Structure formats: C-alpha cells, structure tokens
C-alpha cells in the first residue's frame, strides 16, 4: 500500500529558505503548497523543480498579511485536499519600502497567528506547525540587535511568543508547534545585501563559526517537520556564541537542540 503524501504549506516559498525547504520537503514525499506574495513566476519555477525531481507540489499565492487572501488560500486547500498536515511559517518581512510603520508587527506577529487560527479546521491530530525565526529575533532583549533590524527582531519575537501562548489550545487538538531558529544564513539575499552594506557585521559572525547554508537550515526545518519532539521545542542552527551563557526565557517551554 502506498503511503499518502502529507499536505504541507510553506509560506514565502518563492525564494531563499522557503523555496529550499519546499524542495526538500517534496523530496521527502510531501505534497508541497508553495505560497508566495507576488513572485508567481519564481514560485512556479520552484514547483517545476519539484516536479522535475519526481515530487509533487502546487503554487498558491496569498499575502499572508491580508485576511481575505488567507481565508481564500485555506478554503482552496480545504477544497482540494480536505486537510493540512504541516504548516511551515516561513514568510517574514517588515522593512519593505513604503510599508506602514507597524507593518513588521502586522506580518510577523498578527498575520502568523491569524493564519494559524484560519488553518485550525484543517489541522487535525498529529499535525505540525513550524515557526521559522532568526537568533537575532529569538534572543531579542537578551542579545544586541543592529538598529535597522530591531523592528523585525522585536516583531518576530512577539510572533513567537504569541504562537507559544497558543500551545495549550494547539495541544488539545493534537497539533505540535516547533521553532527553528538560525544564525545568519549564508547565500540568502538578506545576508548578501548586509555583506555589501556592512561587511564587518558578517565577518564578525563568520569569525564565530561557519554560517549555516540555506540547504543546511532547510534540512533542520524538514527534521522539525518529521521528528517527534514535544510542542515548543526549539532547534538552534548555527551561532553557538548565542547559546553560551544564555538563560532560556520562561516563555520558551519545551526542550531545545543544537545543530551546526
Ligand atoms: N536570511 C537569513 O539569514 C535568516 C536567518 C535566520 C532566519 N531566517 C528566517 O527565514 C525565513 C526566510 O528568510 P529568507 O531570508 O529566505 O527570506 P526572503 O529571501 O526575504 O524571502 C521572503 C519570502 O517571503 C515571502 N513573503 C514576504 N512577505 C509575504 C507576505 N506578506 N505573504 C506571503 N509571503 C510573503 C516572499 O514572497 P515574494 O517573493 O512573492 O514577495 C519570499 O518568498 C524568515 O522567517 C527569516 O526570518 C532568515
């Protein structure tokens, strides 16, 4: 008997970490829904790559900060598949040109919680939600953050806290929440831009330890989608200096593991 494919959404999967996570999850057997905001062509290329490698996927555009678009995306998934097995919360942003001053909080906290709430009817017993974050955000308030990244770090930490606060409600439905937090990820557009603007900032990180690659980080997201750890578990990828002498926050329930 062939095993049925898990139905998995990766938000913001038209490029970078989300795209690679989608490719790796599809290679592991999932049917991957490649969500994007506006870069449809790029998302279609990701799905074409998945298909060429023998996997299964589809694109589904939705600005996750737009409640109507989220409702339409979840309704489409419900109509096509009837369920959702894994929700990977990867899409992030906040410094877009012309964005409202509170856009980072709208996208990185409110939209994440809203998407989870909207998806709840499709998420049954044994399903998983993975929240992807950065060490600068996860350790916000405990480790220094560059001034221009502050609104992102603050809002992503607020998003993580808001999702963690949902753990009792999620657990009652058999849904596990996992967090995957990474150091700067080599090869991403953000790190390439930063390297151009402030080479020393990246050099300092490289001096601490090799930066994880996009493929290595995505592999840890795939592992978080697969392994059975308790809800609230955090996987740390790279940046061992962040972890030295760091006392976990009270909110960070669940064990942690370190990779890279
Ligand atoms: N880059 C790093 O060094 C690093 C380190 C640690 C953790 N992370 C985390 O990893 C994740 C991905 O980072 P990345 O560097 O790969 O990001 P990225 O290259 O900036 O890509 C962002 C993706 O999110 C999508 N997106 C943005 N706003 C959206 C919205 N409102 N609705 C739906 N999709 C939206 C974009 O879609 P469109 O292209 O269609 O606009 C794009 O596919 C983030 O959560 C980030 O915090 C990154």
Coordinates of C-alpha atoms and ligand atoms in Angstrom, one line a residue:
X1 CA 0.0 0.0 0.0
X2 CA 1.4 3.4 -0.9
X3 CA 1.6 5.9 2.0
X4 CA -0.5 9.1 1.3
X5 CA 1.5 12.2 0.9
X6 CA 1.5 14.8 3.7
X7 CA -0.1 18.0 2.6
X8 CA 2.3 20.8 3.6
X9 CA 2.2 24.6 3.1
X10 CA 5.4 26.6 3.2
X11 CA 4.7 30.3 3.4
X12 CA 7.0 32.6 1.4
X13 CA 8.5 29.8 -0.6
X14 CA 9.1 31.6 -3.8
X15 CA 12.8 32.1 -2.9
X16 CA 15.5 31.6 -0.3
X17 CA 15.0 29.4 2.7
X18 CA 11.3 28.8 2.0
X19 CA 12.0 27.7 -1.6
X20 CA 14.7 25.2 -0.5
X21 CA 12.5 24.0 2.4
X22 CA 9.7 23.3 -0.2
X23 CA 12.1 21.4 -2.4
X24 CA 13.5 19.3 0.4
X25 CA 10.0 18.5 1.9
X26 CA 8.8 17.5 -1.6
X27 CA 11.9 15.2 -2.0
X28 CA 10.9 13.7 1.4
X29 CA 7.5 12.8 -0.1
X30 CA 5.2 15.7 0.9
X31 CA 2.8 17.4 -1.5
X32 CA 4.1 20.9 -1.0
X33 CA 2.0 24.1 -1.5
X34 CA 4.4 26.8 -2.4
X35 CA 2.9 30.0 -1.1
X36 CA 4.1 33.4 -2.4
X37 CA 3.0 37.0 -2.1
X38 CA 3.7 38.5 -5.5
X39 CA 6.5 36.5 -7.2
X40 CA 4.3 34.0 -9.0
X41 CA 6.9 33.1 -11.7
X42 CA 9.5 32.3 -9.1
X43 CA 7.0 30.1 -7.2
X44 CA 6.1 28.3 -10.4
X45 CA 9.8 27.6 -11.0
X46 CA 10.1 26.1 -7.5
X47 CA 7.1 23.8 -8.3
X48 CA 8.6 22.9 -11.7
X49 CA 11.9 21.9 -10.0
X50 CA 9.9 19.8 -7.5
X51 CA 8.1 18.0 -10.4
X52 CA 11.4 17.5 -12.3
X53 CA 12.8 15.8 -9.3
X54 CA 9.8 13.5 -9.1
X55 CA 8.0 15.3 -6.4
X56 CA 4.5 16.8 -6.0
X57 CA 3.7 20.5 -5.5
X58 CA 1.5 23.4 -6.4
X59 CA 1.6 27.2 -6.1
X60 CA -0.9 29.2 -4.1
X61 CA -0.5 33.0 -3.9
X62 CA -1.7 34.8 -0.9
X63 CA -0.4 37.9 1.0
X64 CA -0.5 36.4 4.5
X65 CA -1.0 39.9 5.9
X66 CA -4.3 40.1 4.1
X67 CA -7.0 38.2 6.0
X68 CA -9.2 37.8 2.9
X69 CA -6.3 36.3 0.9
X70 CA -5.5 33.9 3.8
X71 CA -9.2 32.9 4.0
X72 CA -9.2 32.2 0.3
X73 CA -5.9 30.2 0.5
X74 CA -7.2 28.0 3.3
X75 CA -10.6 27.5 1.5
X76 CA -8.7 26.4 -1.6
X77 CA -6.6 23.9 0.3
X78 CA -9.7 22.6 2.1
X79 CA -11.5 22.1 -1.2
X80 CA -8.5 20.5 -3.0
X81 CA -7.1 18.3 -0.2
X82 CA -9.6 18.3 2.7
X83 CA -6.8 18.6 5.3
X84 CA -3.4 20.1 6.1
X85 CA -0.6 18.1 7.8
X86 CA 2.2 20.6 8.1
X87 CA 2.2 24.4 8.2
X88 CA 5.6 26.0 7.8
X89 CA 5.5 29.6 8.9
X90 CA 8.5 30.9 6.9
X91 CA 7.3 34.2 5.3
X92 CA 8.7 37.2 7.0
X93 CA 9.5 40.8 6.3
X94 CA 8.7 44.3 7.5
X95 CA 11.3 46.7 6.0
X96 CA 9.6 46.9 2.6
X97 CA 9.7 50.3 1.0
X98 CA 6.5 52.3 1.6
X99 CA 5.2 49.9 4.3
X100 CA 3.2 51.2 7.2
X101 CA 5.2 51.8 10.4
X102 CA 3.7 48.9 12.2
X103 CA 3.9 46.5 9.2
X104 CA 6.6 44.3 10.8
X105 CA 4.3 43.6 13.7
X106 CA 1.3 43.1 11.4
X107 CA 3.2 40.5 9.3
X108 CA 5.5 38.8 11.8
X109 CA 3.0 38.5 14.7
X110 CA -0.6 39.2 13.8
X111 CA -0.6 37.5 10.4
X112 CA 1.1 34.4 11.7
X113 CA -1.4 34.0 14.5
X114 CA -4.3 34.8 12.1
X115 CA -3.0 32.2 9.6
X116 CA -2.8 29.5 12.3
X117 CA -6.3 30.3 13.5
X118 CA -7.7 30.2 10.0
X119 CA -6.0 26.9 9.3
X120 CA -7.1 25.2 12.5
X121 CA -10.2 23.5 11.0
X122 CA -7.8 21.7 8.5
X123 CA -5.1 20.8 11.1
X124 CA -6.0 17.5 12.8
X125 CA -4.5 15.3 15.4
X126 CA -0.8 14.7 14.8
X127 CA -0.2 17.7 12.6
X128 CA 2.6 20.2 13.0
X129 CA 3.3 24.0 12.8
X130 CA 6.9 25.1 12.4
X131 CA 7.8 28.7 13.1
X132 CA 11.0 29.9 11.4
X133 CA 12.9 32.6 13.1
X134 CA 16.4 34.1 13.5
X135 CA 18.7 34.1 16.5
X136 CA 18.5 37.9 16.5
X137 CA 14.8 37.7 16.9
X138 CA 14.6 34.7 19.2
X139 CA 17.2 36.2 21.6
X140 CA 15.6 39.7 21.3
X141 CA 16.1 41.6 24.6
X142 CA 18.9 39.3 25.7
X143 CA 21.5 39.9 22.9
X144 CA 22.2 43.1 20.9
X145 CA 20.4 43.6 17.6
X146 CA 21.5 46.1 14.8
X147 CA 19.3 49.2 14.9
X148 CA 17.8 48.6 11.4
X149 CA 16.9 45.0 12.3
X150 CA 15.3 45.9 15.6
X151 CA 11.6 46.2 14.4
X152 CA 11.9 42.8 12.7
X153 CA 13.6 41.1 15.7
X154 CA 11.0 42.6 18.1
X155 CA 8.0 41.6 15.9
X156 CA 9.3 38.1 15.2
X157 CA 9.9 37.5 18.9
X158 CA 6.4 38.8 19.5
X159 CA 5.1 36.4 16.9
X160 CA 7.0 33.5 18.5
X161 CA 5.6 34.5 22.0
X162 CA 2.0 34.7 20.6
X163 CA 2.3 31.3 19.0
X164 CA 3.8 29.7 22.1
X165 CA 0.9 31.2 24.1
X166 CA -1.4 29.0 21.8
X167 CA 0.4 25.8 22.8
X168 CA -2.3 24.6 25.3
X169 CA -5.0 25.2 22.7
X170 CA -3.0 23.5 19.9
X171 CA -2.1 20.6 22.1
X172 CA -5.7 20.0 23.0
X173 CA -6.2 19.4 19.2
X174 CA -3.1 17.2 18.9
X175 CA -1.2 19.9 17.0
X176 CA 2.5 20.4 17.9
X177 CA 4.4 23.7 17.5
X178 CA 8.1 23.7 16.8
X179 CA 10.5 26.6 16.4
X180 CA 13.6 26.6 14.2
X181 CA 16.0 29.5 14.8
X182 CA 19.0 30.3 12.7
X183 CA 22.1 32.5 12.7
X184 CA 22.7 34.5 9.5
X185 CA 22.2 32.0 6.7
X186 CA 24.8 32.0 4.0
X187 CA 23.6 32.7 0.5
X188 CA 20.3 34.4 1.4
X189 CA 19.6 37.8 -0.2
X190 CA 19.5 39.5 3.2
X191 CA 23.0 38.3 4.1
X192 CA 24.3 39.2 0.7
X193 CA 22.9 42.7 1.0
X194 CA 24.2 43.1 4.5
X195 CA 27.7 41.9 3.4
X196 CA 27.7 44.7 0.8
X197 CA 26.5 47.3 3.2
X198 CA 28.3 46.3 6.3
X199 CA 31.0 43.7 5.6
X200 CA 32.3 43.8 9.1
X201 CA 29.0 42.7 10.6
X202 CA 29.0 39.5 8.6
X203 CA 32.8 39.0 9.0
X204 CA 32.2 39.0 12.8
X205 CA 29.6 36.3 12.6
X206 CA 31.8 34.2 10.3
X207 CA 34.6 34.6 12.8
X208 CA 32.4 32.9 15.5
X209 CA 31.6 29.9 13.4
X210 CA 30.9 29.0 9.8
X211 CA 27.5 30.4 8.8
X212 CA 24.9 27.6 8.0
X213 CA 23.9 27.3 4.4
X214 CA 20.4 27.6 3.1
X215 CA 20.4 23.8 2.4
X216 CA 21.6 23.1 6.0
X217 CA 19.0 25.3 7.6
X218 CA 16.2 23.9 5.4
X219 CA 17.3 20.4 6.4
X220 CA 16.7 21.3 10.0
X221 CA 13.2 22.6 9.2
X222 CA 12.5 19.3 7.4
X223 CA 13.7 17.4 10.5
X224 CA 11.4 19.6 12.7
X225 CA 8.5 18.6 10.5
X226 CA 9.4 14.9 10.9
X227 CA 10.8 14.2 14.4
X228 CA 8.6 13.8 17.4
X229 CA 9.7 16.4 20.0
X230 CA 7.4 18.0 22.5
X231 CA 5.5 21.1 21.5
X232 CA 7.5 24.2 21.9
X233 CA 10.8 22.5 21.0
X234 CA 13.4 24.9 19.6
X235 CA 16.1 23.8 17.2
X236 CA 19.1 26.2 17.1
X237 CA 21.0 26.2 13.8
X238 CA 24.5 27.8 13.9
X239 CA 25.6 30.7 16.1
X240 CA 26.9 28.7 19.1
X241 CA 28.0 32.0 20.7
X242 CA 24.3 33.0 21.1
X243 CA 23.7 29.9 23.3
X244 CA 26.7 30.3 25.6
X245 CA 25.6 31.5 29.0
X246 CA 22.1 32.2 27.7
X247 CA 19.3 31.5 30.2
X248 CA 16.1 30.3 28.5
X249 CA 13.1 32.6 28.7
X250 CA 10.3 31.5 30.8
X251 CA 8.1 31.5 27.7
X252 CA 10.5 29.1 25.9
X253 CA 8.9 26.0 27.2
X254 CA 9.9 22.7 25.5
X255 CA 13.4 21.3 25.2
X256 CA 16.0 22.6 22.7
X257 CA 18.5 21.0 20.5
X258 CA 21.5 22.5 18.7
X259 CA 22.6 21.8 15.2
X260 CA 25.6 23.3 13.3
Ligands
LIG1 N1 18.2 35.2 5.8 C1 18.7 34.9 7.0 O1 19.9 35.0 7.2 C2 17.8 34.2 8.0 C3 18.4 33.8 9.2 C4 17.6 33.1 10.1 C5 16.2 33.0 9.9 N2 15.7 33.5 8.8 C6 14.3 33.3 8.6 O2 14.0 32.5 7.5 C7 12.8 32.9 6.8 C8 13.0 33.2 5.3 O3 14.1 34.1 5.2 P1 14.7 34.4 3.8 O4 16.0 35.2 4.0 O5 14.8 33.2 2.9 O6 13.6 35.4 3.2 P2 13.5 36.2 1.8 O7 14.6 35.8 0.9 O8 13.3 37.7 2.1 O9 12.1 35.7 1.2 C9 10.9 36.0 1.8 C10 9.8 35.2 1.2 O10 8.6 35.5 2.0 C11 7.6 35.9 1.0 N3 6.8 36.9 1.7 C12 7.1 38.2 2.1 N4 6.1 38.8 2.6 C13 5.0 37.9 2.5 C14 3.6 38.0 2.7 N5 3.1 39.1 3.3 N6 2.8 37.0 2.4 C15 3.3 35.9 1.8 N7 4.7 35.7 1.5 C16 5.5 36.8 1.8 C17 8.3 36.4 -0.2 O11 7.4 36.2 -1.3 P3 7.5 37.2 -2.6 O12 8.9 37.0 -3.2 O13 6.4 36.7 -3.5 O14 7.3 38.6 -2.2 C18 9.5 35.4 -0.2 O15 9.2 34.2 -0.8 C19 12.3 34.2 7.6 O16 11.3 33.8 8.5 C20 13.6 34.7 8.3 O17 13.3 35.4 9.5 C21 16.5 34.1 7.8

